[in-house]
């Protein structure tokens, strides 16, 4: 997730771009950059770090420029070069959340072609960029950065120079920048929101969108483009929301909009009356709620680039990015280390690795692991999970594993984090920045990555036949859409929270995967609502926890193991008869709990193609992925309880987003 912006009009573009970028900084802050159209030139200024770092660099440039101007008063503009980022009236800008290539000056956007005649800012992921890079190499192009975006600038130049559009009447070719951009887009697989400027075309900005947000702000004598509404609100409240596949050309006094087929489209703008603060959160009241709603996209971004397809069906998992070593599949044991929510992901991973790959997992809390004398052997695979990649205990545990000669595979959300730099190999969750302290989309995308690893290892080890492997991939592919379906029903949870928020004790229980996700569900509630909440394996109920159950208790059961439903029904009866209120999270279409629980929240069940395996008991696999979905209602429940109690869910008391000290 990155933020992009663009301005064309009568005023100096630079301050407008910088102020827009600041409104988009929540989308990423690894680096920032701008490209301005001044005369016939493109002037790029970019740097690693936050927008404030870019501003500082520009301020010192402005000072030097003012001095030089005074010294060369007599010279004409032509003599001094006339290159001025401060006076340009058109430009594009970017704030980066690094995905391909570490945060650095050279990997910062905008990216340009070799002659700096095309500049591009991009939000999204070009999935086939390596293929395109090779194609361009063969044609003599050299690259400066490690990013996926740079191929776009080179492709536009390539098509502009080599494939002029031929006029059918005259048979003559004319160079056409829009045609070159269209040809480029036709080569891209993946997601993008793009803004492109070209040196010979100072009167326009070309923009396009596919699976990444992009809006156009319509001003008076000026037009703007941005990833999100807050970036343009100080200039205009009239907005065109771009649709997937659309392309537009922004001029100072008009906008030409085209659909995927290249036909011109018109539609009235939408008037926005949000406050600027509400707009920054995408109109959501809090970052946490926004991030809960980001999950369908975050899951999609994490999954899709890693699925290899035949036709429209996923047939394999592509792990080239981590130099997936098939020797890992020879090991019967994996260690997974993490803290907090990430450790709960490790607990789900334990069940997944055991079930799908028949590999034993030790899911270890980093602060425990680092002070034990753990049994590690050279070559052991140690997976270290951390959203931030900066948690002190997790880093210490990783270093201990490395010291013992283990191979450390990091699972993190932050490119360039300490964990990503020190691990032997890195698998990224492409969730985009997580701002709210309580982790939501990082957790579900961590699960997605762990399932992919477990499935890949399981296939190599022969624990999954081709049919079940492909069914599992198809089931995973349904999850982003199912998550969106769930979120559309959030009012059910909101109403439930408004009745239950003042319970003094909330217990979360489940068996196997449902136990692992209950650990996370209990943590979410306690950290933002300050309600005492605990999780336990449902089978443990009678071994202690039931002593605490009374009328002030709510019990939330996750129940997605169909073969264990009877046991959960008994557990629900046991707590209900002692006065507890109950909520069950289970599969859509299941009626097992409707008579016993006070409330049932349904999660969508996977469509399981060609399911002839039920008799053989193999349909257990279809239940494996439930934690990604059953975490979502619990996140919403925690959020709404926090609101009902008058708390700020984004900034819970005593907690910090990243625990960088012990
Ligand atoms: C809970 C939460 C924390 C973190 C934990 C580890 O919502 O966010 O429990 O999961 O501090 O943080 P990372 O994943 O950054 O190592």
XYZ file of C-alpha atoms and ligand atoms in Angstrom:
678
model
C 0.000 0.000 0.000
C 1.430 3.364 -1.056
C -0.050 6.813 -1.618
C 0.077 8.604 -4.945
C -0.922 12.109 -5.909
C -0.815 14.515 -8.849
C -1.611 18.165 -9.592
C -1.972 20.201 -12.754
C -3.174 23.821 -12.662
C -2.162 27.437 -12.347
C -0.353 27.358 -9.004
C 3.035 26.027 -7.958
C 2.519 22.257 -7.841
C 5.195 21.350 -5.268
C 3.543 22.639 -2.055
C 0.217 21.173 -3.158
C 1.817 17.772 -3.798
C 3.634 17.791 -0.447
C 0.507 18.713 1.447
C -1.446 15.952 -0.344
C 1.283 13.422 0.408
C 1.106 14.239 4.113
C -2.563 13.285 4.061
C -1.568 9.961 2.519
C 1.305 9.199 4.866
C -0.878 6.668 6.724
C -0.539 4.515 3.569
C 3.232 4.194 3.968
C 6.232 6.223 4.990
C 9.341 4.363 3.854
C 10.219 7.013 1.290
C 8.720 9.988 -0.502
C 9.235 11.653 -3.843
C 7.908 14.047 -6.448
C 8.418 14.612 -10.176
C 7.656 18.043 -11.599
C 7.106 19.068 -15.189
C 9.130 22.181 -15.786
C 9.321 23.340 -19.373
C 10.348 20.340 -21.379
C 11.994 18.574 -18.445
C 11.029 16.189 -15.690
C 12.644 17.060 -12.375
C 12.660 14.311 -9.752
C 13.324 14.759 -6.037
C 13.051 11.709 -3.815
C 14.462 10.279 -0.642
C 14.276 7.431 1.800
C 12.304 8.373 4.918
C 9.214 10.341 5.698
C 7.794 13.287 3.786
C 9.373 15.609 6.348
C 12.819 14.387 5.182
C 11.915 15.253 1.588
C 10.672 18.659 2.730
C 13.949 19.349 4.523
C 15.943 18.471 1.405
C 13.742 20.683 -0.750
C 13.998 23.555 1.729
C 17.798 23.479 1.606
C 17.657 23.292 -2.201
C 15.377 26.340 -2.235
C 17.838 28.266 -0.085
C 20.740 27.393 -2.380
C 18.656 28.275 -5.394
C 17.720 31.679 -3.996
C 21.435 32.370 -3.376
C 22.377 31.291 -6.890
C 19.631 33.428 -8.348
C 20.951 36.466 -6.530
C 24.464 35.742 -7.793
C 23.337 35.272 -11.376
C 20.746 38.034 -11.486
C 21.869 39.166 -14.865
C 21.592 35.762 -16.504
C 18.527 34.724 -18.477
C 16.496 31.658 -17.556
C 17.893 29.808 -20.548
C 21.458 30.488 -19.394
C 20.812 29.132 -15.916
C 19.041 26.053 -17.251
C 15.564 27.192 -16.204
C 15.076 24.019 -14.148
C 12.907 24.838 -11.241
C 10.965 22.412 -9.095
C 9.486 25.311 -7.164
C 7.764 27.080 -10.033
C 6.392 24.082 -11.975
C 2.620 23.917 -12.353
C 2.259 20.159 -12.806
C 3.662 17.129 -11.072
C 3.138 13.788 -9.361
C 4.087 12.518 -5.895
C 4.427 9.310 -3.916
C 4.725 8.071 -0.357
C 5.944 4.492 -0.208
C 5.156 1.312 1.667
C 7.972 -0.829 0.353
C 7.119 -4.165 -1.237
C 9.674 -4.846 -3.971
C 13.083 -3.576 -2.944
C 14.124 -2.251 0.443
C 13.412 1.348 1.456
C 16.211 3.403 -0.153
C 16.678 6.543 -2.230
C 16.983 4.584 -5.434
C 13.908 2.435 -4.817
C 11.810 5.513 -3.995
C 9.211 6.676 -6.475
C 8.853 8.411 -8.940
C 10.654 6.025 -11.276
C 11.854 7.177 -14.650
C 13.097 5.707 -17.917
C 16.776 5.976 -18.845
C 16.422 9.453 -20.397
C 14.221 10.760 -17.557
C 11.557 11.520 -20.117
C 8.813 9.505 -18.390
C 8.092 9.512 -14.640
C 5.750 7.118 -12.904
C 4.277 6.789 -9.418
C 2.555 3.527 -8.579
C 0.497 1.940 -5.836
C 0.015 -1.817 -6.211
C 2.036 -4.826 -7.246
C 3.092 -5.744 -10.785
C 3.070 -9.509 -10.487
C 4.834 -10.226 -13.801
C 7.536 -7.584 -13.397
C 10.406 -10.085 -13.546
C 9.242 -11.359 -16.924
C 8.866 -7.768 -18.162
C 12.279 -6.853 -16.780
C 13.900 -9.697 -18.731
C 12.010 -8.668 -21.858
C 13.291 -5.104 -21.510
C 16.864 -6.272 -20.720
C 16.866 -8.168 -23.996
C 16.041 -4.884 -25.686
C 19.000 -3.128 -24.102
C 17.243 -1.385 -21.215
C 19.141 -1.013 -17.962
C 17.521 -0.609 -14.583
C 18.348 1.530 -11.576
C 16.078 0.125 -8.874
C 14.870 -3.243 -7.591
C 11.216 -2.211 -7.834
C 8.415 -3.689 -9.877
C 7.339 -0.146 -10.857
C 10.393 0.782 -12.891
C 9.365 -1.538 -15.738
C 6.361 0.718 -16.354
C 8.464 3.791 -17.166
C 10.655 1.775 -19.555
C 7.705 0.109 -21.234
C 6.008 3.448 -21.926
C 9.205 4.743 -23.519
C 9.659 1.537 -25.465
C 6.190 1.666 -26.975
C 6.359 5.416 -27.512
C 9.571 5.110 -29.513
C 9.064 1.805 -31.274
C 5.394 1.424 -31.957
C 3.996 4.715 -33.211
C 0.288 4.557 -33.967
C -0.302 4.268 -37.665
C -2.893 6.524 -39.250
C -4.960 4.192 -41.467
C -5.529 7.025 -43.991
C -1.948 8.164 -44.524
C -0.155 5.004 -43.446
C 2.196 7.242 -41.409
C 3.060 6.567 -37.817
C 2.723 9.219 -35.146
C 4.147 8.965 -31.687
C 1.307 8.879 -29.242
C 1.870 8.970 -25.496
C -1.622 7.740 -24.620
C -1.242 4.828 -27.025
C 2.107 3.964 -25.423
C 0.552 3.971 -21.954
C -2.311 1.784 -23.178
C 0.121 -0.749 -24.687
C 2.065 -0.737 -21.429
C -1.050 -1.378 -19.337
C -1.973 -4.292 -21.562
C 1.300 -5.981 -20.525
C 0.844 -5.567 -16.779
C -0.502 -8.278 -14.496
C -1.360 -7.402 -10.932
C -2.725 -4.260 -9.364
C -1.989 -0.627 -9.998
C -2.989 2.940 -9.460
C -0.669 4.965 -11.675
C 0.123 8.580 -12.435
C 2.475 9.228 -15.345
C 4.022 12.390 -16.747
C 6.017 12.721 -19.968
C 8.654 15.334 -20.733
C 7.201 16.330 -24.087
C 3.684 16.664 -22.685
C 3.733 19.380 -20.061
C -0.030 19.947 -20.330
C -1.180 16.589 -18.963
C -0.988 13.802 -16.390
C -2.071 10.298 -17.416
C -3.614 8.121 -14.714
C -4.962 4.557 -14.624
C -6.369 2.132 -12.115
C -6.790 -1.598 -11.650
C -7.472 -3.127 -8.217
C -5.895 -0.180 -6.362
C -7.870 2.917 -5.410
C -7.613 6.155 -7.373
C -9.747 9.289 -7.368
C -9.721 12.431 -9.476
C -10.421 15.797 -7.837
C -12.065 18.309 -10.145
C -11.035 21.878 -9.323
C -11.446 25.280 -10.953
C -8.676 25.693 -13.494
C -6.865 22.767 -11.888
C -7.272 19.018 -11.469
C -5.838 16.540 -9.017
C -5.431 12.818 -8.623
C -4.848 10.832 -5.443
C -5.100 7.428 -3.805
C -7.598 8.720 -1.309
C -9.980 11.587 -0.650
C -8.145 13.429 2.154
C -5.321 14.285 -0.223
C -7.509 16.538 -2.359
C -10.048 17.915 0.119
C -8.233 21.183 0.712
C -8.544 21.991 -3.043
C -11.893 20.511 -4.056
C -14.800 18.401 -2.849
C -15.895 17.273 -6.325
C -14.555 13.795 -6.948
C -14.601 11.194 -9.707
C -14.014 7.693 -8.349
C -12.105 5.789 -11.012
C -13.372 2.320 -11.840
C -11.161 -0.699 -12.491
C -9.717 -0.649 -15.995
C -10.276 3.074 -16.483
C -7.661 5.481 -17.739
C -7.849 9.282 -17.633
C -5.914 12.276 -18.901
C -5.883 15.285 -16.606
C -5.407 18.701 -18.188
C -5.578 21.984 -16.347
C -9.129 22.705 -17.475
C -10.620 19.288 -18.264
C -10.393 15.557 -17.626
C -10.804 12.942 -20.373
C -11.954 9.613 -18.972
C -11.839 6.290 -20.868
C -13.100 2.825 -20.047
C -11.142 -0.429 -20.464
C -12.169 -0.663 -24.122
C -10.778 2.825 -24.768
C -14.190 4.467 -25.170
C -14.743 7.890 -23.723
C -16.959 7.903 -20.600
C -18.609 10.692 -18.673
C -20.257 10.619 -15.295
C -21.142 13.303 -12.785
C -18.701 13.864 -9.919
C -19.568 12.932 -6.349
C -19.673 15.737 -3.799
C -17.731 14.861 -0.639
C -18.728 16.459 2.630
C -16.457 14.528 5.031
C -14.191 16.404 7.387
C -10.489 16.058 6.535
C -9.865 13.925 9.632
C -12.658 11.471 8.817
C -11.404 11.264 5.255
C -7.917 10.169 6.337
C -9.444 7.056 7.799
C -11.300 6.390 4.567
C -14.475 7.669 6.201
C -14.193 5.116 9.042
C -14.348 6.403 12.587
C -11.069 4.703 13.548
C -8.023 3.193 11.897
C -8.843 -0.137 13.542
C -12.226 -0.314 11.830
C -10.663 0.732 8.551
C -7.987 -1.959 8.906
C -10.607 -4.602 9.697
C -12.289 -3.571 6.448
C -8.942 -3.568 4.589
C -8.727 -7.338 5.095
C -10.335 -8.581 1.867
C -7.796 -6.550 -0.117
C -4.866 -7.366 2.174
C -5.637 -11.094 1.934
C -5.969 -10.852 -1.812
C -2.645 -8.989 -2.150
C -0.898 -11.545 0.053
C -2.321 -14.549 -1.753
C -2.746 -13.747 -5.416
C 0.837 -13.093 -6.547
C 1.802 -16.455 -5.051
C -0.715 -18.588 -6.873
C 0.390 -20.205 -10.106
C -2.533 -20.821 -12.441
C -3.552 -23.002 -15.270
C -6.386 -21.201 -17.038
C -8.411 -19.601 -14.285
C -7.658 -22.262 -11.658
C -4.838 -22.067 -9.093
C -2.638 -25.151 -9.445
C 0.496 -24.395 -7.452
C 2.177 -22.022 -5.020
C 5.000 -19.887 -6.302
C 7.650 -19.250 -3.663
C 10.497 -18.107 -5.918
C 10.738 -14.943 -3.821
C 12.067 -16.905 -0.822
C 14.184 -19.390 -2.735
C 11.905 -22.075 -1.355
C 14.159 -24.975 -0.462
C 12.487 -28.380 -1.006
C 14.870 -29.763 1.650
C 12.714 -28.047 4.295
C 10.090 -30.649 3.448
C 12.466 -33.380 4.663
C 12.340 -32.069 8.225
C 9.771 -33.462 10.615
C 9.937 -30.450 12.918
C 9.650 -26.686 12.500
C 9.987 -24.038 15.197
C 7.794 -20.923 14.951
C 8.637 -17.981 17.197
C 6.685 -14.762 17.820
C 4.990 -12.527 20.403
C 1.370 -11.536 21.051
C -0.917 -11.720 18.051
C 1.896 -13.055 15.894
C 2.321 -15.935 18.366
C -1.377 -16.698 17.994
C -0.788 -16.906 14.255
C 2.024 -19.359 15.082
C -0.467 -21.449 17.085
C -2.787 -21.667 14.082
C 0.302 -22.505 11.998
C 1.063 -25.393 14.353
C -2.275 -27.044 13.581
C -1.969 -26.291 9.866
C 1.564 -27.717 9.508
C 0.602 -30.800 11.459
C -2.576 -31.429 9.491
C -1.553 -30.416 5.981
C 2.137 -31.361 5.994
C 2.408 -33.810 8.897
C 5.225 -31.711 10.328
C 5.448 -31.182 14.081
C 5.605 -27.551 15.181
C 6.869 -25.931 18.330
C 5.079 -22.577 18.496
C 7.215 -20.657 20.932
C 6.794 -17.290 22.630
C 9.928 -15.310 21.763
C 10.537 -14.023 25.290
C 10.494 -17.601 26.599
C 12.525 -19.072 23.782
C 15.359 -16.571 24.076
C 16.071 -17.395 27.730
C 15.742 -21.161 27.441
C 18.379 -23.417 26.126
C 16.223 -24.565 23.232
C 16.942 -27.741 21.334
C 18.096 -26.539 17.953
C 20.189 -28.207 15.290
C 22.039 -26.671 12.350
C 19.734 -26.595 9.344
C 16.505 -26.544 11.422
C 13.828 -24.365 9.854
C 12.822 -21.579 12.247
C 9.957 -19.324 11.187
C 9.930 -15.954 12.959
C 6.718 -13.918 12.728
C 6.495 -10.194 13.419
C 4.242 -7.562 11.873
C 6.685 -4.743 12.618
C 9.867 -6.776 12.280
C 11.203 -4.762 15.250
C 9.934 -6.548 18.383
C 12.916 -6.839 20.732
C 12.232 -10.356 22.033
C 11.479 -11.670 18.560
C 14.746 -10.253 17.207
C 16.696 -11.765 20.098
C 15.063 -15.159 19.476
C 15.905 -14.919 15.781
C 19.560 -14.166 16.570
C 19.714 -17.153 18.913
C 18.323 -19.410 16.190
C 20.867 -18.070 13.698
C 23.692 -18.583 16.174
C 22.658 -22.232 16.363
C 22.970 -22.565 12.602
C 19.211 -22.679 11.914
C 17.698 -21.352 8.719
C 15.513 -18.369 9.678
C 12.497 -17.620 7.533
C 10.949 -14.281 8.549
C 7.279 -13.531 8.098
C 6.845 -9.775 8.360
C 4.825 -6.843 7.063
C 7.609 -4.282 6.938
C 10.165 -4.268 4.149
C 13.532 -3.081 5.413
C 12.725 -3.888 9.074
C 15.514 -5.348 11.216
C 13.929 -8.795 10.993
C 13.740 -8.639 7.204
C 17.394 -7.605 6.990
C 18.795 -10.182 9.373
C 16.726 -13.254 8.474
C 18.010 -15.734 5.905
C 14.916 -15.299 3.823
C 11.720 -13.225 4.037
C 8.102 -13.858 3.177
C 6.067 -10.644 3.276
C 2.484 -10.210 4.345
C 1.265 -7.557 1.968
C -1.220 -6.024 4.357
C -0.118 -2.393 4.008
C 0.644 -0.253 7.052
C -1.133 -1.187 10.237
C -1.637 1.977 12.269
C -4.080 0.901 15.001
C -2.305 -0.659 17.972
C -4.523 -3.754 17.920
C -3.387 -6.001 15.136
C -6.072 -7.180 12.689
C -5.072 -7.418 9.050
C -1.508 -8.390 9.962
C -2.885 -11.452 11.802
C -5.107 -12.716 9.000
C -2.413 -12.191 6.361
C 0.113 -14.010 8.584
C -2.317 -16.920 8.620
C -2.587 -16.778 4.835
C 1.209 -17.072 4.491
C 1.417 -19.921 7.005
C -1.282 -21.860 5.145
C 0.606 -21.367 1.883
C 3.800 -22.705 3.459
C 1.991 -25.657 5.041
C 0.266 -26.536 1.758
C 3.484 -26.312 -0.238
C 5.345 -28.525 2.230
C 2.371 -30.890 2.455
C 2.277 -31.335 -1.299
C 6.012 -32.034 -1.509
C 5.780 -34.522 1.351
C 2.886 -36.289 -0.358
C 0.437 -35.574 2.481
C -1.922 -33.923 0.022
C -2.741 -35.485 -3.301
C -3.055 -33.247 -6.346
C -6.865 -33.087 -6.010
C -6.929 -32.013 -2.379
C -4.012 -29.644 -2.891
C -5.903 -27.850 -5.646
C -9.140 -27.856 -3.648
C -7.293 -26.215 -0.778
C -5.884 -23.550 -3.105
C -9.359 -22.906 -4.497
C -10.718 -22.652 -0.935
C -7.996 -20.150 0.000
C -8.810 -18.126 -3.074
C -12.401 -17.730 -1.920
C -11.373 -16.255 1.410
C -10.921 -12.565 0.460
C -14.437 -12.492 -1.007
C -15.864 -14.382 1.976
C -14.207 -11.910 4.300
C -15.960 -9.070 2.428
C -19.282 -10.937 2.818
C -18.707 -11.223 6.549
C -17.913 -7.550 6.898
C -21.139 -6.660 5.142
C -22.933 -8.240 8.126
C -21.060 -6.278 10.781
C -24.269 -4.757 12.172
C -25.178 -8.169 13.687
C -22.011 -8.059 15.768
C -22.473 -4.376 16.519
C -25.930 -5.064 17.969
C -24.608 -8.038 19.940
C -21.798 -5.865 21.359
C -24.260 -3.183 22.406
C -26.028 -5.817 24.541
C -22.909 -7.512 25.947
C -20.246 -4.823 26.346
C -20.631 -4.535 30.112
C -19.988 -8.201 30.896
C -17.222 -8.443 33.484
C -15.726 -11.702 32.184
C -15.574 -13.008 28.646
C -14.241 -16.473 27.874
C -13.302 -17.647 24.408
C -13.139 -21.366 23.785
C -12.725 -23.826 20.960
C -10.997 -27.019 19.957
C -7.881 -27.284 17.754
C -7.872 -24.436 15.186
C -10.808 -22.945 17.054
C -8.760 -22.908 20.240
C -5.816 -21.244 18.489
C -7.999 -18.472 17.067
C -9.763 -18.082 20.435
C -6.413 -17.033 21.929
C -6.307 -14.139 19.472
C -9.987 -13.307 19.905
C -9.556 -12.980 23.673
C -6.501 -10.759 23.286
C -8.349 -8.400 20.923
C -11.149 -7.891 23.399
C -8.937 -7.373 26.436
C -6.547 -4.904 24.832
C -9.085 -2.411 23.544
C -12.180 -2.890 25.737
C -10.257 -3.550 28.993
C -12.667 -6.413 29.744
C -11.159 -9.381 31.531
C -11.068 -12.033 28.812
C -9.327 -15.376 28.571
C -9.156 -18.205 26.092
C -8.986 -21.906 26.795
C -9.265 -25.176 24.927
C -12.922 -26.142 25.244
C -11.953 -29.538 26.636
C -10.359 -27.752 29.599
C -13.637 -26.142 30.681
C -14.340 -28.661 33.407
C -10.717 -28.687 34.534
C -10.996 -25.240 36.075
C -12.424 -22.316 34.117
C -16.034 -23.324 34.757
C -15.569 -22.269 38.405
C -15.602 -18.654 37.205
C -18.748 -18.910 35.096
C -21.800 -17.020 36.351
C -24.429 -14.535 35.180
C -21.837 -11.851 34.508
C -19.990 -14.080 32.013
C -20.116 -14.196 28.233
C -18.731 -17.305 26.543
C -17.764 -17.102 22.876
C -17.219 -20.468 21.214
C -15.586 -20.853 17.832
C -16.930 -24.099 16.338
C -15.782 -25.075 12.864
C -14.779 -28.733 13.384
C -17.994 -30.445 12.347
C -16.955 -33.762 13.891
C -16.627 -32.040 17.287
C -19.909 -30.115 17.220
C -21.580 -32.380 19.800
C -18.844 -31.673 22.289
C -19.190 -27.916 21.794
C -22.975 -28.166 22.201
C -22.373 -29.852 25.579
C -19.912 -27.152 26.599
C -22.425 -24.441 25.677
C -25.123 -26.190 27.765
C -22.729 -26.434 30.704
C -22.010 -22.704 30.760
C -25.587 -21.617 29.922
C -26.968 -23.594 32.832
C -24.664 -21.565 35.098
C -26.087 -18.286 33.807
C -23.561 -17.342 31.082
C -24.616 -15.694 27.827
C -23.262 -17.451 24.746
C -22.199 -16.664 21.197
C -21.119 -19.343 18.724
C -19.136 -18.623 15.559
C -19.731 -21.423 13.073
C -20.226 -22.261 9.401
C -23.069 -20.840 7.367
C -25.814 -23.435 7.002
C -25.059 -25.276 10.279
C -27.999 -25.528 12.661
C -26.255 -27.435 15.473
C -26.174 -24.429 17.820
C -29.358 -22.563 17.047
C -31.225 -24.068 19.983
C -28.410 -23.935 22.521
C -26.590 -20.631 21.984
C -28.069 -17.169 22.606
C -26.563 -15.920 19.369
C -24.909 -17.608 16.384
C -22.676 -15.751 13.953
C -22.132 -17.512 10.651
C -18.963 -17.491 8.562
C -19.139 -18.517 4.881
C -18.167 -22.139 4.178
C -15.800 -22.857 1.276
C -17.234 -24.194 -1.949
C -15.367 -27.460 -2.197
C -15.168 -28.539 -5.793
C -15.780 -32.146 -6.773
C -16.176 -33.190 -3.171
C -16.288 -36.960 -3.212
C -14.009 -37.320 -0.246
C -16.443 -36.872 2.607
C -16.832 -40.592 3.175
C -13.082 -40.959 3.432
C -13.043 -38.262 6.101
C -10.754 -36.105 3.996
C -13.016 -33.138 3.969
C -11.285 -32.167 7.207
C -9.088 -30.065 4.915
C -11.975 -27.789 4.036
C -12.256 -26.778 7.686
C -8.583 -25.843 8.049
C -8.817 -22.260 6.920
C -11.623 -21.173 9.244
C -9.419 -19.057 11.611
C -8.920 -16.387 8.932
C -12.664 -15.885 8.880
C -13.595 -16.579 12.497
C -11.138 -13.914 13.691
C -13.113 -11.218 11.873
C -16.352 -11.205 13.946
C -14.220 -11.219 17.106
C -12.269 -8.180 15.863
C -15.556 -6.383 15.246
C -16.914 -7.455 18.624
C -13.811 -6.095 20.380
C -14.028 -2.862 18.397
C -17.687 -2.223 19.185
C -17.285 -3.150 22.875
C -14.431 -0.655 23.063
C -16.614 2.059 21.518
C -19.525 1.259 23.843
C -17.187 1.613 26.804
C -16.014 5.019 25.609
C -12.430 3.912 24.833
C -10.216 4.939 21.924
C -9.698 1.603 20.091
C -6.787 3.009 18.072
C -4.770 3.939 21.150
C -5.467 1.530 23.996
C -4.049 2.506 27.377
C -0.569 1.264 28.332
C 0.092 -0.324 24.932
C 2.459 0.584 22.113
C 2.305 -0.605 18.531
C 5.784 -2.010 18.526
C 7.529 -3.363 21.625
C 11.123 -2.523 20.818
C 12.384 -2.880 24.383
C 12.089 -5.809 26.768
C -1.947 -7.245 19.622
C -0.667 -6.830 19.093
C 0.572 -7.308 19.772
C 1.643 -7.647 18.717
C 2.966 -8.022 19.378
C 4.003 -8.447 18.367
O -3.012 -6.721 18.889
O -0.614 -6.109 18.141
O 0.337 -8.407 20.585
O 1.156 -8.704 17.940
O 3.459 -6.926 20.100
O 4.238 -7.439 17.456
P 4.992 -7.729 16.100
O 4.099 -8.604 15.284
O 5.197 -6.384 15.477
O 6.263 -8.417 16.450
